Structures are given as structure tokens and as C-alpha cells.
Amino acid sequence: MTPLIEVDFECRFLCGARHIQESRRLSREILDNRQAERSGVALRPAPRGLSWGDADTRSARRKGCEVTDLIASAGAPAAVGASKHATKVAAKRDELARAALKTLSELGYARTSLREIAANSEYSHGVLHYYFADRLELIAHCVHLYKAECIASYDDVLREDDDAPALRARFAERLAATMEHDLPTHKLWYDLRSQAMFETSLAQDVREIDGDLEAMIWRVVSRYAELSDGVPLLDSAGTYAALDGPFERAVRRRVRGDESAGPDLTDQVFRLLDALVIRSAR
């Protein structure tokens, strides 16, 4: 193996396979330092006991060192560059997933391909394939985004200075408001949850979202029970199911154009919260 190829191979090992451009930049920097060292001009000092000429495995090991030690010393800026690159990639994947969510929510899981997403967004099919291996990876990322944003929309429902009536009204109104405002996304969620019974690649992501939604509902209901001097009637799974049923039905009604779905959901949740709490006898 020639030094150039070996240096590039070791750089790829150090930087990670997904940062090929960074590894090439680093290997070029090492070779430039080697040439400069030979001409008597040190661009950057090599680690103690080594020279840039040791940037191949056999030469480095003769001195009791790994070539990755030398590369790592040269690559401190490369590590920073790789970190910045990873951050940019993550941001771009989120951006593409948000664009994909629009098409997914309109066409549904079964009818959406990467080409359909590209046709309905400003991004090319090639760009989507660059950041995601296939449709399932992109959809899984969409699901994770949905989870984070859906849960975050309920962050301010619980307040330290709350009383039971205020919490009851605010939670009932918030459920109806998010149903209306994020209707396409909720429609997609119920589609994906059904698909997860057949598509094993979606099952874990859907389970995680279900678990987070269940935990969010449980926090609200258990707090309401506490403020009402009572205890929840059901466990967290039963409580989640009791509230998820009316919510899903409201989504289906609203998709069909029923404008009374939101107000009806508010009323149902308002009454359900009371039914889900057993008050202490006085």
C-alpha cells in the first residue's frame, strides 16, 4: 500500500466513513506537511518522536506508535470540521423531512415515494437520496420530527400555580386546537401507526411516539387528579387509550370536512377528564 493511499485510508478511519471530503482534506494536509518537512520548512510540528514522514503504518510502528496518533495530532482542526459538517447534515435532514411531511400528509404512506416528495418540493430526487438511503429512512426521520414537535406543543399545559378547573379547560382546548392546526400531521400519524402493524421498520419509531404521547397524557391527568384531591381511574395506558379514541375520531371527522369536530372534541375531553378521576370521599 503506498503512503498516499495508506494515509487516506487511515484518515477515513479516523474521520468516519461519512466524512470522506474531510478525510481527503486531512490526508492532503499531512502530505503537504511531509513535503514541507523534507524541504526544511515545518508547516506544523509533528508529535514528539515522529516526523510527517511516518504517516504510514509500518514507519510509525517502528517508532512504537500508530499512524492514527500522528493523523489525530494533525487532525484536531479536522475533528472540529467533521463536527460542523455533522451539524449541517443534521439540519439539512430536518429541513428535507419537513418538506417530505407535507407530501406524506397529503398522499399517505403507501402512495409516497422519494420521487413524489421531490416533485412536490424544491429538492431534487438526487438530493433526497444523498441524505437518506431510502424512503423508509426518510419517513422514520419524519416520524421523529413529528414526535418532538407534537410533544413540545403541550409543554406549557402544566403550570405550577394551576388549579383543577383551569387545567381541565386548557388541556381540552389545546387538544382541539392542535387537532385543527396540525390536522395533516395527525392524519399521517394515524396512517403510520396502522402501517407499523405490517411494516416492521416503522414499529420501533411508532412505539416510541406512542410511549411519549402516553407519558404526556398521563402527566396531565395525574396532575389534574392531584389538584382535584383524587386519583386516576385507570393506569397510564388505559388513560391514553380513553383520550386517544375521541381524538382520532375528531381527526377523521375533520378530514371529511366536519367543522364541528373541534368543538365536540373540546367538550368530550372536558367531560372525560372528570370521569377519569376518582375523587376522595369527604
PDB file of C-alpha atoms in Angstrom:
ATOM      1  CA  MET A   1       0.000   0.000   0.000  1.00  0.00           C
ATOM      2  CA  THR A   2       1.502   3.374  -0.987  1.00  0.00           C
ATOM      3  CA  PRO A   3       1.849   6.120   1.663  1.00  0.00           C
ATOM      4  CA  LEU A   4      -0.730   8.304  -0.088  1.00  0.00           C
ATOM      5  CA  ILE A   5      -3.340   5.551  -0.181  1.00  0.00           C
ATOM      6  CA  GLU A   6      -2.500   4.457   3.359  1.00  0.00           C
ATOM      7  CA  VAL A   7      -2.728   7.985   4.738  1.00  0.00           C
ATOM      8  CA  ASP A   8      -6.092   8.475   3.040  1.00  0.00           C
ATOM      9  CA  PHE A   9      -7.332   5.128   4.389  1.00  0.00           C
ATOM     10  CA  GLU A  10      -6.240   5.977   7.942  1.00  0.00           C
ATOM     11  CA  CYS A  11      -7.816   9.424   7.670  1.00  0.00           C
ATOM     12  CA  ARG A  12     -11.110   7.877   6.633  1.00  0.00           C
ATOM     13  CA  PHE A  13     -10.912   5.548   9.617  1.00  0.00           C
ATOM     14  CA  LEU A  14     -10.300   8.487  11.944  1.00  0.00           C
ATOM     15  CA  CYS A  15     -12.891  10.858  10.462  1.00  0.00           C
ATOM     16  CA  GLY A  16     -15.553   8.252   9.803  1.00  0.00           C
ATOM     17  CA  ALA A  17     -16.793   6.862   6.537  1.00  0.00           C
ATOM     18  CA  ARG A  18     -19.461   9.576   6.191  1.00  0.00           C
ATOM     19  CA  HIS A  19     -16.851  12.359   6.131  1.00  0.00           C
ATOM     20  CA  ILE A  20     -14.909  11.395   3.005  1.00  0.00           C
ATOM     21  CA  GLN A  21     -14.284  15.002   1.970  1.00  0.00           C
ATOM     22  CA  GLU A  22     -12.889  15.812   5.409  1.00  0.00           C
ATOM     23  CA  SER A  23     -10.620  12.767   5.343  1.00  0.00           C
ATOM     24  CA  ARG A  24      -9.287  13.774   1.925  1.00  0.00           C
ATOM     25  CA  ARG A  25      -8.555  17.282   3.171  1.00  0.00           C
ATOM     26  CA  LEU A  26      -6.740  15.866   6.186  1.00  0.00           C
ATOM     27  CA  SER A  27      -4.654  13.402   4.152  1.00  0.00           C
ATOM     28  CA  ARG A  28      -3.687  16.224   1.778  1.00  0.00           C
ATOM     29  CA  GLU A  29      -2.649  18.356   4.772  1.00  0.00           C
ATOM     30  CA  ILE A  30      -0.451  15.542   6.105  1.00  0.00           C
ATOM     31  CA  LEU A  31       1.222  15.033   2.739  1.00  0.00           C
ATOM     32  CA  ASP A  32       1.786  18.789   2.395  1.00  0.00           C
ATOM     33  CA  ASN A  33       3.421  18.809   5.829  1.00  0.00           C
ATOM     34  CA  ARG A  34       5.580  15.846   4.804  1.00  0.00           C
ATOM     35  CA  GLN A  35       6.796  17.632   1.680  1.00  0.00           C
ATOM     36  CA  ALA A  36       7.419  20.845   3.608  1.00  0.00           C
ATOM     37  CA  GLU A  37       9.383  18.929   6.253  1.00  0.00           C
ATOM     38  CA  ARG A  38      11.603  17.425   3.566  1.00  0.00           C
ATOM     39  CA  SER A  39      12.350  20.879   2.208  1.00  0.00           C
ATOM     40  CA  GLY A  40      13.257  22.098   5.683  1.00  0.00           C
ATOM     41  CA  VAL A  41      10.155  24.248   6.256  1.00  0.00           C
ATOM     42  CA  ALA A  42       7.950  22.969   9.102  1.00  0.00           C
ATOM     43  CA  LEU A  43       4.328  23.987   8.499  1.00  0.00           C
ATOM     44  CA  ARG A  44       3.251  22.300  11.714  1.00  0.00           C
ATOM     45  CA  PRO A  45       5.304  20.324  14.303  1.00  0.00           C
ATOM     46  CA  ALA A  46       4.775  16.562  14.272  1.00  0.00           C
ATOM     47  CA  PRO A  47       4.101  14.699  17.536  1.00  0.00           C
ATOM     48  CA  ARG A  48       7.175  14.161  19.694  1.00  0.00           C
ATOM     49  CA  GLY A  49       9.424  11.378  18.393  1.00  0.00           C
ATOM     50  CA  LEU A  50       7.740  11.290  14.987  1.00  0.00           C
ATOM     51  CA  SER A  51       8.009  13.083  11.704  1.00  0.00           C
ATOM     52  CA  TRP A  52       5.473  13.653   8.983  1.00  0.00           C
ATOM     53  CA  GLY A  53       7.364  11.015   7.004  1.00  0.00           C
ATOM     54  CA  ASP A  54       5.980   8.473   9.499  1.00  0.00           C
ATOM     55  CA  ALA A  55       2.454   8.915   8.153  1.00  0.00           C
ATOM     56  CA  ASP A  56       2.224   5.308   7.086  1.00  0.00           C
ATOM     57  CA  THR A  57       1.592   2.342   9.350  1.00  0.00           C
ATOM     58  CA  ARG A  58       4.929   0.499   9.058  1.00  0.00           C
ATOM     59  CA  SER A  59       7.051   3.591   9.618  1.00  0.00           C
ATOM     60  CA  ALA A  60       5.001   4.734  12.620  1.00  0.00           C
ATOM     61  CA  ARG A  61       5.013   1.316  14.271  1.00  0.00           C
ATOM     62  CA  ARG A  62       8.806   1.089  14.048  1.00  0.00           C
ATOM     63  CA  LYS A  63       8.756   4.010  16.478  1.00  0.00           C
ATOM     64  CA  GLY A  64       6.212   2.358  18.767  1.00  0.00           C
ATOM     65  CA  CYS A  65       3.266   4.471  17.619  1.00  0.00           C
ATOM     66  CA  GLU A  66       0.132   4.142  15.476  1.00  0.00           C
ATOM     67  CA  VAL A  67      -0.216   6.251  12.372  1.00  0.00           C
ATOM     68  CA  THR A  68      -3.609   7.331  13.707  1.00  0.00           C
ATOM     69  CA  ASP A  69      -1.757   9.083  16.563  1.00  0.00           C
ATOM     70  CA  LEU A  70       0.066  11.189  14.020  1.00  0.00           C
ATOM     71  CA  ILE A  71      -3.069  11.789  11.994  1.00  0.00           C
ATOM     72  CA  ALA A  72      -5.067  12.655  15.106  1.00  0.00           C
ATOM     73  CA  SER A  73      -2.436  15.229  16.055  1.00  0.00           C
ATOM     74  CA  ALA A  74      -2.706  16.796  12.630  1.00  0.00           C
ATOM     75  CA  GLY A  75      -6.454  16.388  12.630  1.00  0.00           C
ATOM     76  CA  ALA A  76      -7.534  18.471  15.610  1.00  0.00           C
ATOM     77  CA  PRO A  77      -8.990  21.045  13.206  1.00  0.00           C
ATOM     78  CA  ALA A  78     -10.410  18.138  11.185  1.00  0.00           C
ATOM     79  CA  ALA A  79     -12.387  16.936  14.191  1.00  0.00           C
ATOM     80  CA  VAL A  80     -13.902  20.400  14.525  1.00  0.00           C
ATOM     81  CA  GLY A  81     -14.638  20.419  10.812  1.00  0.00           C
ATOM     82  CA  ALA A  82     -16.262  16.993  10.999  1.00  0.00           C
ATOM     83  CA  SER A  83     -18.426  18.159  13.903  1.00  0.00           C
ATOM     84  CA  LYS A  84     -19.574  21.218  11.962  1.00  0.00           C
ATOM     85  CA  HIS A  85     -20.263  19.039   8.950  1.00  0.00           C
ATOM     86  CA  ALA A  86     -22.357  16.644  11.049  1.00  0.00           C
ATOM     87  CA  THR A  87     -24.369  19.580  12.415  1.00  0.00           C
ATOM     88  CA  LYS A  88     -25.029  20.865   8.897  1.00  0.00           C
ATOM     89  CA  VAL A  89     -26.060  17.391   7.730  1.00  0.00           C
ATOM     90  CA  ALA A  90     -28.483  17.020  10.661  1.00  0.00           C
ATOM     91  CA  ALA A  91     -30.014  20.432   9.926  1.00  0.00           C
ATOM     92  CA  LYS A  92     -30.385  19.555   6.242  1.00  0.00           C
ATOM     93  CA  ARG A  93     -32.023  16.216   7.074  1.00  0.00           C
ATOM     94  CA  ASP A  94     -34.539  18.038   9.289  1.00  0.00           C
ATOM     95  CA  GLU A  95     -35.216  20.530   6.500  1.00  0.00           C
ATOM     96  CA  LEU A  96     -35.820  17.753   3.967  1.00  0.00           C
ATOM     97  CA  ALA A  97     -38.001  15.816   6.404  1.00  0.00           C
ATOM     98  CA  ARG A  98     -40.230  18.854   6.960  1.00  0.00           C
ATOM     99  CA  ALA A  99     -40.639  19.186   3.203  1.00  0.00           C
ATOM    100  CA  ALA A 100     -41.435  15.468   2.992  1.00  0.00           C
ATOM    101  CA  LEU A 101     -44.040  15.717   5.759  1.00  0.00           C
ATOM    102  CA  LYS A 102     -46.215  17.892   3.525  1.00  0.00           C
ATOM    103  CA  THR A 103     -46.300  15.300   0.737  1.00  0.00           C
ATOM    104  CA  LEU A 104     -46.656  12.400   3.173  1.00  0.00           C
ATOM    105  CA  SER A 105     -49.613  14.003   4.918  1.00  0.00           C
ATOM    106  CA  GLU A 106     -51.332  14.678   1.587  1.00  0.00           C
ATOM    107  CA  LEU A 107     -50.705  11.329  -0.142  1.00  0.00           C
ATOM    108  CA  GLY A 108     -50.275   8.962   2.811  1.00  0.00           C
ATOM    109  CA  TYR A 109     -47.576   6.414   3.475  1.00  0.00           C
ATOM    110  CA  ALA A 110     -48.452   3.919   0.728  1.00  0.00           C
ATOM    111  CA  ARG A 111     -48.560   6.452  -2.132  1.00  0.00           C
ATOM    112  CA  THR A 112     -45.465   8.475  -1.223  1.00  0.00           C
ATOM    113  CA  SER A 113     -42.102   7.786  -2.866  1.00  0.00           C
ATOM    114  CA  LEU A 114     -38.886   9.815  -2.924  1.00  0.00           C
ATOM    115  CA  ARG A 115     -39.789  10.897  -6.454  1.00  0.00           C
ATOM    116  CA  GLU A 116     -43.203  12.133  -5.287  1.00  0.00           C
ATOM    117  CA  ILE A 117     -41.557  14.089  -2.479  1.00  0.00           C
ATOM    118  CA  ALA A 118     -39.071  15.616  -4.926  1.00  0.00           C
ATOM    119  CA  ALA A 119     -41.857  16.503  -7.361  1.00  0.00           C
ATOM    120  CA  ASN A 120     -43.776  18.315  -4.611  1.00  0.00           C
ATOM    121  CA  SER A 121     -40.828  20.195  -3.119  1.00  0.00           C
ATOM    122  CA  GLU A 122     -37.882  22.329  -4.191  1.00  0.00           C
ATOM    123  CA  TYR A 123     -35.452  19.444  -3.672  1.00  0.00           C
ATOM    124  CA  SER A 124     -34.285  17.034  -6.342  1.00  0.00           C
ATOM    125  CA  HIS A 125     -34.549  13.273  -6.142  1.00  0.00           C
ATOM    126  CA  GLY A 126     -30.741  13.146  -6.033  1.00  0.00           C
ATOM    127  CA  VAL A 127     -30.550  15.453  -3.013  1.00  0.00           C
ATOM    128  CA  LEU A 128     -33.057  13.308  -1.114  1.00  0.00           C
ATOM    129  CA  HIS A 129     -31.067  10.176  -1.938  1.00  0.00           C
ATOM    130  CA  TYR A 130     -27.841  11.849  -0.820  1.00  0.00           C
ATOM    131  CA  TYR A 131     -29.165  12.465   2.703  1.00  0.00           C
ATOM    132  CA  PHE A 132     -31.413   9.403   3.059  1.00  0.00           C
ATOM    133  CA  ALA A 133     -30.688   5.851   1.945  1.00  0.00           C
ATOM    134  CA  ASP A 134     -34.310   5.157   1.021  1.00  0.00           C
ATOM    135  CA  ARG A 135     -37.919   6.145   1.593  1.00  0.00           C
ATOM    136  CA  LEU A 136     -38.153   4.289   4.906  1.00  0.00           C
ATOM    137  CA  GLU A 137     -35.193   6.151   6.396  1.00  0.00           C
ATOM    138  CA  LEU A 138     -36.718   9.481   5.365  1.00  0.00           C
ATOM    139  CA  ILE A 139     -40.138   8.558   6.753  1.00  0.00           C
ATOM    140  CA  ALA A 140     -38.577   7.377  10.027  1.00  0.00           C
ATOM    141  CA  HIS A 141     -36.880  10.772  10.339  1.00  0.00           C
ATOM    142  CA  CYS A 142     -40.197  12.493   9.632  1.00  0.00           C
ATOM    143  CA  VAL A 143     -41.768  10.457  12.417  1.00  0.00           C
ATOM    144  CA  HIS A 144     -39.079  11.539  14.886  1.00  0.00           C
ATOM    145  CA  LEU A 145     -39.609  15.176  13.954  1.00  0.00           C
ATOM    146  CA  TYR A 146     -43.348  14.761  14.439  1.00  0.00           C
ATOM    147  CA  LYS A 147     -42.767  13.281  17.882  1.00  0.00           C
ATOM    148  CA  ALA A 148     -40.524  16.116  19.035  1.00  0.00           C
ATOM    149  CA  GLU A 149     -42.805  18.878  17.753  1.00  0.00           C
ATOM    150  CA  CYS A 150     -46.056  17.257  18.892  1.00  0.00           C
ATOM    151  CA  ILE A 151     -44.854  16.694  22.451  1.00  0.00           C
ATOM    152  CA  ALA A 152     -43.354  20.195  22.611  1.00  0.00           C
ATOM    153  CA  SER A 153     -46.739  21.734  21.760  1.00  0.00           C
ATOM    154  CA  TYR A 154     -48.028  20.613  25.189  1.00  0.00           C
ATOM    155  CA  ASP A 155     -45.045  21.854  27.210  1.00  0.00           C
ATOM    156  CA  ASP A 156     -46.920  24.800  28.709  1.00  0.00           C
ATOM    157  CA  VAL A 157     -50.163  22.974  29.556  1.00  0.00           C
ATOM    158  CA  LEU A 158     -48.951  22.206  33.077  1.00  0.00           C
ATOM    159  CA  ARG A 159     -48.262  25.213  35.301  1.00  0.00           C
ATOM    160  CA  GLU A 160     -47.056  25.361  38.881  1.00  0.00           C
ATOM    161  CA  ASP A 161     -49.758  27.761  40.084  1.00  0.00           C
ATOM    162  CA  ASP A 162     -52.599  25.788  38.463  1.00  0.00           C
ATOM    163  CA  ASP A 163     -55.986  24.779  39.781  1.00  0.00           C
ATOM    164  CA  ALA A 164     -58.104  21.869  38.528  1.00  0.00           C
ATOM    165  CA  PRO A 165     -60.725  23.840  36.526  1.00  0.00           C
ATOM    166  CA  ALA A 166     -58.073  25.892  34.691  1.00  0.00           C
ATOM    167  CA  LEU A 167     -56.023  22.818  33.778  1.00  0.00           C
ATOM    168  CA  ARG A 168     -59.122  20.946  32.644  1.00  0.00           C
ATOM    169  CA  ALA A 169     -60.245  23.750  30.334  1.00  0.00           C
ATOM    170  CA  ARG A 170     -56.764  24.481  28.971  1.00  0.00           C
ATOM    171  CA  PHE A 171     -55.996  20.845  28.143  1.00  0.00           C
ATOM    172  CA  ALA A 172     -59.356  20.258  26.429  1.00  0.00           C
ATOM    173  CA  GLU A 173     -58.903  23.408  24.342  1.00  0.00           C
ATOM    174  CA  ARG A 174     -55.279  22.576  23.478  1.00  0.00           C
ATOM    175  CA  LEU A 175     -56.136  19.111  22.179  1.00  0.00           C
ATOM    176  CA  ALA A 176     -58.803  20.549  19.899  1.00  0.00           C
ATOM    177  CA  ALA A 177     -56.528  23.385  18.752  1.00  0.00           C
ATOM    178  CA  THR A 178     -53.653  21.069  17.810  1.00  0.00           C
ATOM    179  CA  MET A 179     -56.091  18.746  16.052  1.00  0.00           C
ATOM    180  CA  GLU A 180     -57.232  21.652  13.865  1.00  0.00           C
ATOM    181  CA  HIS A 181     -53.848  23.325  13.375  1.00  0.00           C
ATOM    182  CA  ASP A 182     -51.819  20.167  12.668  1.00  0.00           C
ATOM    183  CA  LEU A 183     -54.553  18.126  11.002  1.00  0.00           C
ATOM    184  CA  PRO A 184     -52.405  16.798   8.091  1.00  0.00           C
ATOM    185  CA  THR A 185     -49.686  15.669  10.501  1.00  0.00           C
ATOM    186  CA  HIS A 186     -52.154  13.928  12.813  1.00  0.00           C
ATOM    187  CA  LYS A 187     -53.718  12.247   9.790  1.00  0.00           C
ATOM    188  CA  LEU A 188     -50.256  10.988   8.823  1.00  0.00           C
ATOM    189  CA  TRP A 189     -49.621   9.778  12.373  1.00  0.00           C
ATOM    190  CA  TYR A 190     -52.680   7.534  12.393  1.00  0.00           C
ATOM    191  CA  ASP A 191     -51.735   6.266   8.927  1.00  0.00           C
ATOM    192  CA  LEU A 192     -48.204   5.387  10.072  1.00  0.00           C
ATOM    193  CA  ARG A 193     -49.463   3.794  13.270  1.00  0.00           C
ATOM    194  CA  SER A 194     -51.634   1.452  11.205  1.00  0.00           C
ATOM    195  CA  GLN A 195     -48.795   0.750   8.747  1.00  0.00           C
ATOM    196  CA  ALA A 196     -46.474  -0.167  11.640  1.00  0.00           C
ATOM    197  CA  MET A 197     -48.518  -3.340  12.182  1.00  0.00           C
ATOM    198  CA  PHE A 198     -47.246  -4.527   8.784  1.00  0.00           C
ATOM    199  CA  GLU A 199     -44.002  -2.557   8.260  1.00  0.00           C
ATOM    200  CA  THR A 200     -41.514  -3.675  10.909  1.00  0.00           C
ATOM    201  CA  SER A 201     -39.097  -0.841  10.093  1.00  0.00           C
ATOM    202  CA  LEU A 202     -41.672   1.636  11.433  1.00  0.00           C
ATOM    203  CA  ALA A 203     -42.658  -0.338  14.523  1.00  0.00           C
ATOM    204  CA  GLN A 204     -39.951   0.889  16.906  1.00  0.00           C
ATOM    205  CA  ASP A 205     -40.405   4.568  15.999  1.00  0.00           C
ATOM    206  CA  VAL A 206     -44.179   4.299  16.359  1.00  0.00           C
ATOM    207  CA  ARG A 207     -43.821   2.563  19.727  1.00  0.00           C
ATOM    208  CA  GLU A 208     -41.585   5.375  20.961  1.00  0.00           C
ATOM    209  CA  ILE A 209     -44.045   8.051  19.872  1.00  0.00           C
ATOM    210  CA  ASP A 210     -46.956   6.180  21.433  1.00  0.00           C
ATOM    211  CA  GLY A 211     -44.973   5.931  24.650  1.00  0.00           C
ATOM    212  CA  ASP A 212     -44.156   9.647  24.684  1.00  0.00           C
ATOM    213  CA  LEU A 213     -47.765  10.612  23.969  1.00  0.00           C
ATOM    214  CA  GLU A 214     -48.961   8.263  26.701  1.00  0.00           C
ATOM    215  CA  ALA A 215     -46.498   9.824  29.160  1.00  0.00           C
ATOM    216  CA  MET A 216     -47.629  13.340  28.209  1.00  0.00           C
ATOM    217  CA  ILE A 217     -51.315  12.456  28.706  1.00  0.00           C
ATOM    218  CA  TRP A 218     -50.521  10.752  31.995  1.00  0.00           C
ATOM    219  CA  ARG A 219     -48.701  13.818  33.344  1.00  0.00           C
ATOM    220  CA  VAL A 220     -51.753  15.958  32.661  1.00  0.00           C
ATOM    221  CA  VAL A 221     -54.358  13.527  34.018  1.00  0.00           C
ATOM    222  CA  SER A 222     -52.368  12.605  37.130  1.00  0.00           C
ATOM    223  CA  ARG A 223     -51.797  16.303  37.858  1.00  0.00           C
ATOM    224  CA  TYR A 224     -55.498  17.004  37.347  1.00  0.00           C
ATOM    225  CA  ALA A 225     -56.322  14.173  39.758  1.00  0.00           C
ATOM    226  CA  GLU A 226     -53.919  15.624  42.315  1.00  0.00           C
ATOM    227  CA  LEU A 227     -55.452  19.100  42.012  1.00  0.00           C
ATOM    228  CA  SER A 228     -58.918  17.526  42.344  1.00  0.00           C
ATOM    229  CA  ASP A 229     -57.976  15.637  45.534  1.00  0.00           C
ATOM    230  CA  GLY A 230     -58.452  12.344  43.733  1.00  0.00           C
ATOM    231  CA  VAL A 231     -56.640   9.553  41.901  1.00  0.00           C
ATOM    232  CA  PRO A 232     -56.727   8.449  38.252  1.00  0.00           C
ATOM    233  CA  LEU A 233     -59.370   5.843  37.463  1.00  0.00           C
ATOM    234  CA  LEU A 234     -57.107   3.966  35.008  1.00  0.00           C
ATOM    235  CA  ASP A 235     -53.389   3.365  34.568  1.00  0.00           C
ATOM    236  CA  SER A 236     -51.389   5.397  32.039  1.00  0.00           C
ATOM    237  CA  ALA A 237     -52.102   3.033  29.113  1.00  0.00           C
ATOM    238  CA  GLY A 238     -55.840   2.999  29.790  1.00  0.00           C
ATOM    239  CA  THR A 239     -55.940   6.770  30.240  1.00  0.00           C
ATOM    240  CA  TYR A 240     -54.109   7.302  26.951  1.00  0.00           C
ATOM    241  CA  ALA A 241     -56.497   4.967  25.120  1.00  0.00           C
ATOM    242  CA  ALA A 242     -59.538   6.721  26.636  1.00  0.00           C
ATOM    243  CA  LEU A 243     -58.403  10.104  25.278  1.00  0.00           C
ATOM    244  CA  ASP A 244     -56.806   8.913  22.037  1.00  0.00           C
ATOM    245  CA  GLY A 245     -60.084   7.396  20.808  1.00  0.00           C
ATOM    246  CA  PRO A 246     -62.047  10.674  20.746  1.00  0.00           C
ATOM    247  CA  PHE A 247     -59.016  12.485  19.308  1.00  0.00           C
ATOM    248  CA  GLU A 248     -58.639  10.040  16.407  1.00  0.00           C
ATOM    249  CA  ARG A 249     -62.375  10.201  15.696  1.00  0.00           C
ATOM    250  CA  ALA A 250     -62.205  14.008  15.650  1.00  0.00           C
ATOM    251  CA  VAL A 251     -59.311  13.839  13.156  1.00  0.00           C
ATOM    252  CA  ARG A 252     -61.333  11.562  10.872  1.00  0.00           C
ATOM    253  CA  ARG A 253     -64.372  13.835  11.078  1.00  0.00           C
ATOM    254  CA  ARG A 254     -62.332  16.961  10.389  1.00  0.00           C
ATOM    255  CA  VAL A 255     -60.624  15.350   7.378  1.00  0.00           C
ATOM    256  CA  ARG A 256     -64.109  14.780   5.938  1.00  0.00           C
ATOM    257  CA  GLY A 257     -64.861  18.481   6.398  1.00  0.00           C
ATOM    258  CA  ASP A 258     -66.909  18.324   9.605  1.00  0.00           C
ATOM    259  CA  GLU A 259     -66.316  21.722  11.230  1.00  0.00           C
ATOM    260  CA  SER A 260     -67.976  20.679  14.488  1.00  0.00           C
ATOM    261  CA  ALA A 261     -65.244  18.100  15.180  1.00  0.00           C
ATOM    262  CA  GLY A 262     -63.089  20.575  17.134  1.00  0.00           C
ATOM    263  CA  PRO A 263     -65.781  21.953  19.462  1.00  0.00           C
ATOM    264  CA  ASP A 264     -67.120  18.436  20.038  1.00  0.00           C
ATOM    265  CA  LEU A 265     -63.634  17.216  20.975  1.00  0.00           C
ATOM    266  CA  THR A 266     -63.209  20.066  23.460  1.00  0.00           C
ATOM    267  CA  ASP A 267     -66.495  19.154  25.122  1.00  0.00           C
ATOM    268  CA  GLN A 268     -65.718  15.421  25.188  1.00  0.00           C
ATOM    269  CA  VAL A 269     -62.255  15.873  26.710  1.00  0.00           C
ATOM    270  CA  PHE A 270     -63.615  18.367  29.242  1.00  0.00           C
ATOM    271  CA  ARG A 271     -66.137  15.766  30.452  1.00  0.00           C
ATOM    272  CA  LEU A 272     -63.747  12.826  30.147  1.00  0.00           C
ATOM    273  CA  LEU A 273     -61.166  14.362  32.463  1.00  0.00           C
ATOM    274  CA  ASP A 274     -63.693  14.361  35.276  1.00  0.00           C
ATOM    275  CA  ALA A 275     -64.730  10.781  34.501  1.00  0.00           C
ATOM    276  CA  LEU A 276     -61.087   9.643  34.582  1.00  0.00           C
ATOM    277  CA  VAL A 277     -60.586  10.799  38.179  1.00  0.00           C
ATOM    278  CA  ILE A 278     -61.898   9.149  41.345  1.00  0.00           C
ATOM    279  CA  ARG A 279     -62.352  11.812  43.995  1.00  0.00           C
ATOM    280  CA  SER A 280     -61.741  11.127  47.650  1.00  0.00           C
ATOM    281  CA  ALA A 281     -64.857  10.784  49.788  1.00  0.00           C
ATOM    282  CA  ARG A 282     -65.334  13.753  52.117  1.00  0.00           C
TER     283      ARG A 282
END
